[in-house]
Amino acid sequence: MNEASSPAGAGPYRPSVRDPKLLPILEKIEAGKRLTFDEGMVLYHTPDYNTLMWLANRVRERKHGDKTYFVHSLRLEFTNICYVGCTFCAFAAKKGEARAWDYSVEEVVAKVREKWEPGLTELHMSSGHHPNRPWSYYPEMVRALNENFPGIQVKAFTAAEIEHLSKISKKPTLEVLRELKEAGLVALPGGGAEIFAERVRRQIAKNKVKAEKWLQIHREAHSLGLRTNATMLYGHIETLEERLEHMDRLRRLQDETGGFYSFIPLAFQPDANALAFNLGKTEFTTGLDDLRNLAVARLYLDNFDHIKGYWVMISSDLVQVALDWGVSDIDGTIIEEHIAHAAGATSPLGLSRQKMVQLIQAAGRVPVERDALYNELRIYDNLPKAEGPRPKAISAS
């Protein structure tokens, strides 16, 4: 028996560690110490999934106990017209294509009214880089949404879109952010990050915002009090080192600003895009890769409150399992998403609040409905009788 295991009743519980390389990492996690890059790579390569899961869950429960967060949200992509040409994208369309759409401000308001549900708190908007819309369209849209739907929280415009708005407005990105905030923007989504590694960016998103600019825009948003999320697109041509380097840059910015809410790994969707075609890729990421990636993120990004399991891309079934692999947030009802589905996502176009609660409770966790700013709106602490209570975690300290 190794030093990290003990029989029941003989002392604090620890898992039976099969990979000796994990022993010093376990000790650091228990002591609340930060992992090095090399230790992060050990997590990516270890065959000891059981200990990896235990460690990620340990940190997750230290931060949030059994609480699992979700938001009642509406996705709205106001246009799919885009000139950027990212090879992983199946959403973008050229102006004039039959499948292209481009809503006016009035049409955006009408779309939200059409999809409106009681209790909706978050409106999440990200879209294409439209070549012709004037800058005035964007703050006008945010202002109109706030005027027509009092109380709605508009979370919109990725850092890539903010750079685009800076170009068309000829204003610095900081000024673009300031004017959007004045119009009623409350937070930014984390999209556009893809993978920061320049080698990969040149192949999948060569015309999109550069990594350093993406980080600068989030730094500027945080300086204005606009909190943001961070993403990473994985499962295509990146290496494991490049995944961890991506997280390392996010960890450093979070140390500097503290402005990120959550980190959201986005699994590559292998349908109807040039990158998948060129790679001959038709398979989705595997469940084990998804879970390991989430666990590594939970352990490496020690200064992020939440690791988010994005059920749209990895399925609602796997998200339930991921609640034991470091995930403390499963995003939201997400009515109705088009970007991932254009690339092959097989998940539903949105889930009800009741379904979100059921997913979380069936996994033995406590659902917490939040808003876009992570204010807790309701705790669903009555477990369904059929599921019974979750066993109490055995303390290791």
CSV table of C-alpha atoms in Angstrom, one decimal:
chain,number,residue,atom,x,y,z
A,1,MET,CA,0.0,0.0,0.0
A,2,ASN,CA,1.4,3.4,-0.9
A,3,GLU,CA,1.5,6.4,1.4
A,4,ALA,CA,-1.5,8.0,-0.3
A,5,SER,CA,-3.9,5.2,0.5
A,6,SER,CA,-5.4,4.0,3.8
A,7,PRO,CA,-8.0,1.5,4.7
A,8,ALA,CA,-11.5,2.7,5.7
A,9,GLY,CA,-11.5,4.0,9.3
A,10,ALA,CA,-7.7,4.1,9.6
A,11,GLY,CA,-7.4,7.8,8.9
A,12,PRO,CA,-8.2,10.4,6.3
A,13,TYR,CA,-9.3,9.0,3.0
A,14,ARG,CA,-7.1,9.2,0.0
A,15,PRO,CA,-7.3,7.3,-3.3
A,16,SER,CA,-5.1,4.4,-4.0
A,17,VAL,CA,-2.6,6.1,-6.3
A,18,ARG,CA,-1.4,3.9,-9.1
A,19,ASP,CA,0.8,6.4,-10.8
A,20,PRO,CA,3.7,7.4,-8.5
A,21,LYS,CA,4.2,10.6,-10.5
A,22,LEU,CA,0.9,11.8,-9.0
A,23,LEU,CA,2.0,11.5,-5.4
A,24,PRO,CA,3.8,14.9,-5.1
A,25,ILE,CA,0.9,16.5,-7.1
A,26,LEU,CA,-1.5,15.1,-4.6
A,27,GLU,CA,0.5,16.5,-1.7
A,28,LYS,CA,0.6,19.9,-3.4
A,29,ILE,CA,-3.2,19.9,-4.0
A,30,GLU,CA,-3.8,18.9,-0.4
A,31,ALA,CA,-1.6,21.8,0.7
A,32,GLY,CA,-3.4,24.2,-1.6
A,33,LYS,CA,-0.2,24.9,-3.6
A,34,ARG,CA,-0.1,25.8,-7.3
A,35,LEU,CA,1.0,23.2,-9.9
A,36,THR,CA,3.9,23.8,-12.2
A,37,PHE,CA,3.7,23.5,-16.0
A,38,ASP,CA,5.5,20.1,-15.8
A,39,GLU,CA,3.1,18.9,-13.2
A,40,GLY,CA,0.2,19.9,-15.5
A,41,MET,CA,1.7,17.8,-18.2
A,42,VAL,CA,1.9,14.8,-15.8
A,43,LEU,CA,-1.9,15.2,-15.4
A,44,TYR,CA,-2.3,15.1,-19.2
A,45,HIS,CA,-0.3,11.9,-19.5
A,46,THR,CA,-1.2,9.9,-16.4
A,47,PRO,CA,-3.0,6.6,-16.9
A,48,ASP,CA,-4.4,6.9,-13.4
A,49,TYR,CA,-7.8,8.3,-14.2
A,50,ASN,CA,-9.2,7.5,-10.8
A,51,THR,CA,-6.7,9.7,-8.9
A,52,LEU,CA,-7.0,12.4,-11.5
A,53,MET,CA,-10.8,12.5,-11.0
A,54,TRP,CA,-10.4,12.4,-7.2
A,55,LEU,CA,-8.0,15.3,-7.3
A,56,ALA,CA,-10.2,17.5,-9.6
A,57,ASN,CA,-13.3,16.7,-7.5
A,58,ARG,CA,-11.4,17.5,-4.3
A,59,VAL,CA,-10.6,21.0,-5.6
A,60,ARG,CA,-14.2,21.4,-7.0
A,61,GLU,CA,-15.8,20.5,-3.7
A,62,ARG,CA,-13.3,22.7,-1.7
A,63,LYS,CA,-14.5,25.7,-3.8
A,64,HIS,CA,-18.2,24.9,-4.1
A,65,GLY,CA,-19.2,21.8,-2.2
A,66,ASP,CA,-22.1,20.1,-4.1
A,67,LYS,CA,-23.3,23.4,-5.6
A,68,THR,CA,-23.6,23.3,-9.4
A,69,TYR,CA,-24.5,26.4,-11.3
A,70,PHE,CA,-26.6,27.1,-14.4
A,71,VAL,CA,-28.3,30.1,-16.0
A,72,HIS,CA,-31.6,30.5,-17.8
A,73,SER,CA,-30.3,32.0,-21.0
A,74,LEU,CA,-31.1,32.7,-24.6
A,75,ARG,CA,-28.5,32.6,-27.4
A,76,LEU,CA,-28.9,35.0,-30.2
A,77,GLU,CA,-26.6,35.2,-33.2
A,78,PHE,CA,-27.7,38.4,-34.9
A,79,THR,CA,-25.8,37.5,-38.1
A,80,ASN,CA,-23.8,34.7,-39.6
A,81,ILE,CA,-22.2,36.8,-42.2
A,82,CYS,CA,-18.5,36.8,-41.6
A,83,TYR,CA,-15.3,37.6,-43.6
A,84,VAL,CA,-12.8,36.0,-41.3
A,85,GLY,CA,-12.8,32.5,-42.7
A,86,CYS,CA,-11.7,30.3,-39.7
A,87,THR,CA,-11.3,26.8,-41.0
A,88,PHE,CA,-13.0,25.1,-38.0
A,89,CYS,CA,-16.2,27.1,-38.5
A,90,ALA,CA,-19.3,25.9,-40.2
A,91,PHE,CA,-21.5,28.8,-39.0
A,92,ALA,CA,-20.2,31.7,-41.2
A,93,ALA,CA,-21.8,32.6,-44.5
A,94,LYS,CA,-20.9,35.0,-47.2
A,95,LYS,CA,-23.2,38.0,-47.9
A,96,GLY,CA,-25.8,37.0,-50.5
A,97,GLU,CA,-25.7,33.2,-49.7
A,98,ALA,CA,-29.2,31.7,-49.2
A,99,ARG,CA,-28.3,30.6,-45.7
A,100,ALA,CA,-27.0,34.0,-44.6
A,101,TRP,CA,-29.0,36.1,-42.1
A,102,ASP,CA,-28.5,39.6,-40.9
A,103,TYR,CA,-30.9,41.1,-38.4
A,104,SER,CA,-31.6,44.8,-37.9
A,105,VAL,CA,-31.9,46.1,-34.4
A,106,GLU,CA,-35.7,45.9,-34.7
A,107,GLU,CA,-35.4,42.3,-35.8
A,108,VAL,CA,-33.1,41.5,-32.9
A,109,VAL,CA,-35.6,42.8,-30.5
A,110,ALA,CA,-38.4,40.9,-32.2
A,111,LYS,CA,-36.4,37.7,-32.1
A,112,VAL,CA,-35.8,38.0,-28.4
A,113,ARG,CA,-39.5,38.7,-27.8
A,114,GLU,CA,-40.4,35.6,-29.9
A,115,LYS,CA,-38.1,33.4,-27.8
A,116,TRP,CA,-38.8,35.0,-24.4
A,117,GLU,CA,-39.6,32.8,-21.4
A,118,PRO,CA,-40.4,33.8,-17.9
A,119,GLY,CA,-37.3,33.9,-15.7
A,120,LEU,CA,-34.9,34.5,-18.5
A,121,THR,CA,-32.0,36.4,-17.2
A,122,GLU,CA,-29.1,36.2,-19.6
A,123,LEU,CA,-29.0,37.1,-23.3
A,124,HIS,CA,-25.8,35.7,-24.8
A,125,MET,CA,-24.8,37.2,-28.2
A,126,SER,CA,-21.9,36.4,-30.4
A,127,SER,CA,-21.9,36.4,-34.2
A,128,GLY,CA,-19.9,36.9,-37.4
A,129,HIS,CA,-17.6,39.7,-38.3
A,130,HIS,CA,-20.0,41.6,-40.5
A,131,PRO,CA,-18.1,43.6,-43.2
A,132,ASN,CA,-20.7,46.4,-43.6
A,133,ARG,CA,-22.6,47.1,-40.4
A,134,PRO,CA,-21.6,50.5,-39.0
A,135,TRP,CA,-20.3,50.8,-35.5
A,136,SER,CA,-23.5,52.6,-34.4
A,137,TYR,CA,-25.5,49.4,-34.9
A,138,TYR,CA,-23.9,47.7,-32.0
A,139,PRO,CA,-24.4,50.1,-29.0
A,140,GLU,CA,-27.8,50.8,-30.5
A,141,MET,CA,-28.7,47.1,-30.3
A,142,VAL,CA,-27.5,46.8,-26.7
A,143,ARG,CA,-29.4,49.9,-25.7
A,144,ALA,CA,-32.6,48.7,-27.4
A,145,LEU,CA,-32.5,45.3,-25.7
A,146,ASN,CA,-32.1,46.9,-22.3
A,147,GLU,CA,-35.0,49.3,-23.0
A,148,ASN,CA,-37.3,46.6,-24.3
A,149,PHE,CA,-36.4,43.9,-21.7
A,150,PRO,CA,-35.7,45.6,-18.4
A,151,GLY,CA,-33.7,43.3,-16.2
A,152,ILE,CA,-32.2,41.2,-19.0
A,153,GLN,CA,-28.4,41.0,-18.7
A,154,VAL,CA,-26.7,41.4,-22.1
A,155,LYS,CA,-23.5,39.3,-22.3
A,156,ALA,CA,-22.2,39.8,-25.8
A,157,PHE,CA,-19.3,40.3,-28.2
A,158,THR,CA,-16.2,38.1,-28.0
A,159,ALA,CA,-12.8,39.7,-27.9
A,160,ALA,CA,-12.5,38.8,-31.6
A,161,GLU,CA,-15.7,40.8,-32.3
A,162,ILE,CA,-14.5,43.7,-30.1
A,163,GLU,CA,-11.3,43.9,-32.2
A,164,HIS,CA,-13.5,44.0,-35.3
A,165,LEU,CA,-15.6,46.8,-33.8
A,166,SER,CA,-12.4,48.7,-33.1
A,167,LYS,CA,-11.4,48.5,-36.7
A,168,ILE,CA,-14.8,49.6,-38.1
A,169,SER,CA,-15.2,52.4,-35.6
A,170,LYS,CA,-11.6,53.5,-35.7
A,171,LYS,CA,-11.7,53.6,-31.9
A,172,PRO,CA,-9.3,51.9,-29.5
A,173,THR,CA,-10.7,48.6,-28.1
A,174,LEU,CA,-10.8,50.2,-24.6
A,175,GLU,CA,-13.1,52.9,-25.9
A,176,VAL,CA,-15.3,50.4,-27.8
A,177,LEU,CA,-15.7,48.5,-24.5
A,178,ARG,CA,-16.5,51.6,-22.6
A,179,GLU,CA,-19.2,52.7,-25.0
A,180,LEU,CA,-20.8,49.3,-25.0
A,181,LYS,CA,-20.8,49.2,-21.3
A,182,GLU,CA,-22.5,52.6,-21.2
A,183,ALA,CA,-25.1,51.2,-23.6
A,184,GLY,CA,-25.9,48.4,-21.1
A,185,LEU,CA,-23.4,45.5,-21.8
A,186,VAL,CA,-22.7,43.7,-18.5
A,187,ALA,CA,-20.2,41.0,-19.4
A,188,LEU,CA,-18.3,39.3,-22.3
A,189,PRO,CA,-18.4,35.7,-23.4
A,190,GLY,CA,-15.1,33.9,-23.8
A,191,GLY,CA,-15.1,33.0,-27.4
A,192,GLY,CA,-12.5,33.7,-30.0
A,193,ALA,CA,-9.6,32.4,-27.9
A,194,GLU,CA,-9.4,29.1,-29.9
A,195,ILE,CA,-5.9,28.0,-29.1
A,196,PHE,CA,-3.3,30.7,-28.4
A,197,ALA,CA,-0.4,28.8,-30.0
A,198,GLU,CA,0.6,30.8,-33.1
A,199,ARG,CA,1.5,27.6,-35.0
A,200,VAL,CA,-2.1,26.4,-34.7
A,201,ARG,CA,-3.7,29.8,-35.1
A,202,ARG,CA,-2.1,30.2,-38.5
A,203,GLN,CA,-3.9,27.1,-39.6
A,204,ILE,CA,-7.3,27.5,-38.0
A,205,ALA,CA,-7.9,31.2,-37.5
A,206,LYS,CA,-5.2,33.2,-39.3
A,207,ASN,CA,-7.4,36.2,-39.9
A,208,LYS,CA,-8.9,36.4,-36.4
A,209,VAL,CA,-7.7,38.4,-33.4
A,210,LYS,CA,-4.1,37.5,-32.3
A,211,ALA,CA,-3.7,35.8,-29.0
A,212,GLU,CA,-2.0,38.7,-27.3
A,213,LYS,CA,-4.7,41.1,-28.5
A,214,TRP,CA,-7.4,38.7,-27.2
A,215,LEU,CA,-5.7,38.8,-23.8
A,216,GLN,CA,-5.3,42.6,-23.9
A,217,ILE,CA,-9.0,43.1,-24.7
A,218,HIS,CA,-10.0,40.9,-21.7
A,219,ARG,CA,-7.5,42.9,-19.6
A,220,GLU,CA,-9.2,46.1,-20.7
A,221,ALA,CA,-12.7,44.7,-20.0
A,222,HIS,CA,-11.7,43.7,-16.5
A,223,SER,CA,-10.2,47.2,-15.9
A,224,LEU,CA,-13.7,48.7,-16.7
A,225,GLY,CA,-15.4,46.2,-14.3
A,226,LEU,CA,-16.7,44.0,-17.1
A,227,ARG,CA,-16.2,40.4,-16.1
A,228,THR,CA,-15.6,37.8,-18.8
A,229,ASN,CA,-15.3,34.1,-19.5
A,230,ALA,CA,-12.4,32.3,-21.2
A,231,THR,CA,-12.6,29.4,-23.7
A,232,MET,CA,-10.3,26.9,-25.4
A,233,LEU,CA,-11.1,25.0,-28.6
A,234,TYR,CA,-9.5,21.6,-28.4
A,235,GLY,CA,-9.5,18.3,-30.2
A,236,HIS,CA,-8.2,19.3,-33.6
A,237,ILE,CA,-4.5,19.8,-34.4
A,238,GLU,CA,-3.2,21.2,-31.1
A,239,THR,CA,-0.8,19.3,-28.9
A,240,LEU,CA,-1.3,18.7,-25.2
A,241,GLU,CA,1.5,21.1,-24.5
A,242,GLU,CA,-0.3,23.8,-26.5
A,243,ARG,CA,-3.5,23.2,-24.5
A,244,LEU,CA,-1.6,23.7,-21.2
A,245,GLU,CA,0.3,26.8,-22.6
A,246,HIS,CA,-3.1,28.2,-23.4
A,247,MET,CA,-4.3,27.7,-19.8
A,248,ASP,CA,-1.0,29.1,-18.5
A,249,ARG,CA,-1.6,32.4,-20.2
A,250,LEU,CA,-5.1,32.6,-18.9
A,251,ARG,CA,-3.8,31.8,-15.3
A,252,ARG,CA,-1.3,34.6,-15.5
A,253,LEU,CA,-3.9,37.1,-16.7
A,254,GLN,CA,-6.3,36.0,-14.0
A,255,ASP,CA,-3.5,36.5,-11.4
A,256,GLU,CA,-3.2,40.1,-12.8
A,257,THR,CA,-6.9,41.1,-13.0
A,258,GLY,CA,-9.1,38.5,-11.3
A,259,GLY,CA,-11.7,39.3,-14.0
A,260,PHE,CA,-12.6,35.8,-15.4
A,261,TYR,CA,-15.7,34.0,-14.1
A,262,SER,CA,-15.1,30.6,-15.7
A,263,PHE,CA,-13.0,28.6,-18.1
A,264,ILE,CA,-14.9,26.7,-20.8
A,265,PRO,CA,-13.2,24.0,-22.9
A,266,LEU,CA,-14.9,23.7,-26.2
A,267,ALA,CA,-14.7,20.4,-28.0
A,268,PHE,CA,-14.1,20.5,-31.7
A,269,GLN,CA,-17.2,19.6,-33.8
A,270,PRO,CA,-16.2,17.6,-36.9
A,271,ASP,CA,-18.9,18.4,-39.4
A,272,ALA,CA,-19.3,20.8,-42.4
A,273,ASN,CA,-16.0,22.7,-41.9
A,274,ALA,CA,-12.8,22.8,-43.9
A,275,LEU,CA,-10.6,21.8,-41.0
A,276,ALA,CA,-12.4,18.5,-40.4
A,277,PHE,CA,-12.5,17.8,-44.1
A,278,ASN,CA,-8.8,18.4,-44.5
A,279,LEU,CA,-8.0,16.2,-41.5
A,280,GLY,CA,-10.4,13.5,-42.6
A,281,LYS,CA,-11.9,13.9,-39.2
A,282,THR,CA,-15.4,12.6,-38.6
A,283,GLU,CA,-15.2,11.6,-35.0
A,284,PHE,CA,-16.1,13.7,-32.0
A,285,THR,CA,-13.6,14.0,-29.1
A,286,THR,CA,-13.7,11.0,-26.8
A,287,GLY,CA,-15.4,11.1,-23.4
A,288,LEU,CA,-12.1,10.4,-21.6
A,289,ASP,CA,-10.3,13.2,-23.4
A,290,ASP,CA,-13.2,15.6,-22.5
A,291,LEU,CA,-13.1,14.5,-18.9
A,292,ARG,CA,-9.3,14.6,-18.6
A,293,ASN,CA,-9.2,18.0,-20.1
A,294,LEU,CA,-11.8,19.3,-17.7
A,295,ALA,CA,-9.9,17.8,-14.7
A,296,VAL,CA,-6.6,19.3,-15.8
A,297,ALA,CA,-8.2,22.7,-16.1
A,298,ARG,CA,-9.7,22.4,-12.7
A,299,LEU,CA,-6.4,21.5,-11.1
A,300,TYR,CA,-4.2,23.9,-13.2
A,301,LEU,CA,-6.4,27.0,-13.1
A,302,ASP,CA,-6.4,27.3,-9.4
A,303,ASN,CA,-7.4,31.0,-9.6
A,304,PHE,CA,-10.6,30.4,-11.6
A,305,ASP,CA,-13.8,30.0,-9.7
A,306,HIS,CA,-15.5,27.7,-12.2
A,307,ILE,CA,-14.7,25.2,-14.8
A,308,LYS,CA,-17.7,25.0,-17.1
A,309,GLY,CA,-19.0,21.8,-18.8
A,310,TYR,CA,-20.5,22.9,-22.1
A,311,TRP,CA,-23.2,20.3,-22.6
A,312,VAL,CA,-23.9,21.6,-26.1
A,313,MET,CA,-20.6,20.1,-27.3
A,314,ILE,CA,-20.0,17.2,-25.0
A,315,SER,CA,-23.6,16.1,-24.4
A,316,SER,CA,-25.8,16.5,-21.3
A,317,ASP,CA,-25.0,12.9,-20.3
A,318,LEU,CA,-21.3,13.4,-20.1
A,319,VAL,CA,-21.8,16.7,-18.3
A,320,GLN,CA,-23.4,14.8,-15.5
A,321,VAL,CA,-20.3,12.6,-15.2
A,322,ALA,CA,-18.1,15.7,-15.5
A,323,LEU,CA,-19.6,17.0,-12.2
A,324,ASP,CA,-17.2,14.5,-10.5
A,325,TRP,CA,-14.3,15.7,-12.7
A,326,GLY,CA,-14.0,19.3,-11.5
A,327,VAL,CA,-17.0,20.9,-13.3
A,328,SER,CA,-19.1,23.3,-11.1
A,329,ASP,CA,-21.1,25.0,-13.9
A,330,ILE,CA,-23.0,23.6,-16.8
A,331,ASP,CA,-23.8,26.9,-18.6
A,332,GLY,CA,-27.5,27.1,-19.1
A,333,THR,CA,-30.7,26.4,-20.9
A,334,ILE,CA,-29.0,28.0,-24.0
A,335,ILE,CA,-32.1,28.6,-26.2
A,336,GLU,CA,-31.2,28.3,-29.1
A,337,GLU,CA,-27.7,27.8,-30.1
A,338,HIS,CA,-26.6,27.7,-33.8
A,339,ILE,CA,-22.8,27.9,-34.0
A,340,ALA,CA,-21.9,24.5,-32.6
A,341,HIS,CA,-24.9,22.9,-34.2
A,342,ALA,CA,-23.8,24.1,-37.6
A,343,ALA,CA,-20.6,22.1,-37.1
A,344,GLY,CA,-22.3,18.9,-36.1
A,345,ALA,CA,-23.3,19.2,-32.5
A,346,THR,CA,-26.1,16.6,-31.9
A,347,SER,CA,-27.4,18.1,-28.6
A,348,PRO,CA,-30.9,19.7,-28.4
A,349,LEU,CA,-31.4,23.3,-29.3
A,350,GLY,CA,-31.8,24.2,-25.7
A,351,LEU,CA,-32.9,22.6,-22.5
A,352,SER,CA,-35.6,23.6,-20.1
A,353,ARG,CA,-34.9,24.9,-16.6
A,354,GLN,CA,-36.6,21.8,-15.2
A,355,LYS,CA,-34.2,19.6,-17.3
A,356,MET,CA,-31.2,21.4,-16.0
A,357,VAL,CA,-32.3,20.9,-12.4
A,358,GLN,CA,-33.0,17.2,-13.1
A,359,LEU,CA,-29.6,16.7,-14.7
A,360,ILE,CA,-27.8,18.1,-11.7
A,361,GLN,CA,-29.9,16.4,-9.1
A,362,ALA,CA,-29.6,13.1,-10.8
A,363,ALA,CA,-25.9,13.4,-10.4
A,364,GLY,CA,-26.3,14.0,-6.7
A,365,ARG,CA,-25.4,17.7,-6.8
A,366,VAL,CA,-27.3,20.8,-5.7
A,367,PRO,CA,-28.6,23.0,-8.6
A,368,VAL,CA,-28.0,26.7,-8.2
A,369,GLU,CA,-29.7,29.0,-10.7
A,370,ARG,CA,-27.5,32.0,-11.3
A,371,ASP,CA,-27.6,35.1,-13.5
A,372,ALA,CA,-24.9,36.2,-16.0
A,373,LEU,CA,-23.0,37.8,-13.1
A,374,TYR,CA,-23.0,34.7,-11.0
A,375,ASN,CA,-25.5,36.1,-8.5
A,376,GLU,CA,-27.3,33.1,-6.9
A,377,LEU,CA,-31.0,33.4,-7.8
A,378,ARG,CA,-32.4,30.1,-6.4
A,379,ILE,CA,-31.0,27.0,-4.8
A,380,TYR,CA,-32.9,23.8,-5.6
A,381,ASP,CA,-32.0,21.9,-2.4
A,382,ASN,CA,-34.9,19.3,-2.4
A,383,LEU,CA,-33.4,16.2,-3.9
A,384,PRO,CA,-35.9,13.9,-5.7
A,385,LYS,CA,-36.8,10.9,-3.5
A,386,ALA,CA,-35.9,8.4,-6.1
A,387,GLU,CA,-32.3,9.5,-6.3
A,388,GLY,CA,-31.8,9.7,-2.5
A,389,PRO,CA,-29.2,11.9,-0.9
A,390,ARG,CA,-25.6,12.0,-2.1
A,391,PRO,CA,-23.2,10.4,0.3
A,392,LYS,CA,-21.2,12.9,2.3
A,393,ALA,CA,-17.7,13.4,1.0
A,394,ILE,CA,-15.1,11.9,3.3
A,395,SER,CA,-12.8,14.7,4.5
A,396,ALA,CA,-9.1,14.3,3.9
A,397,SER,CA,-8.1,17.0,6.3
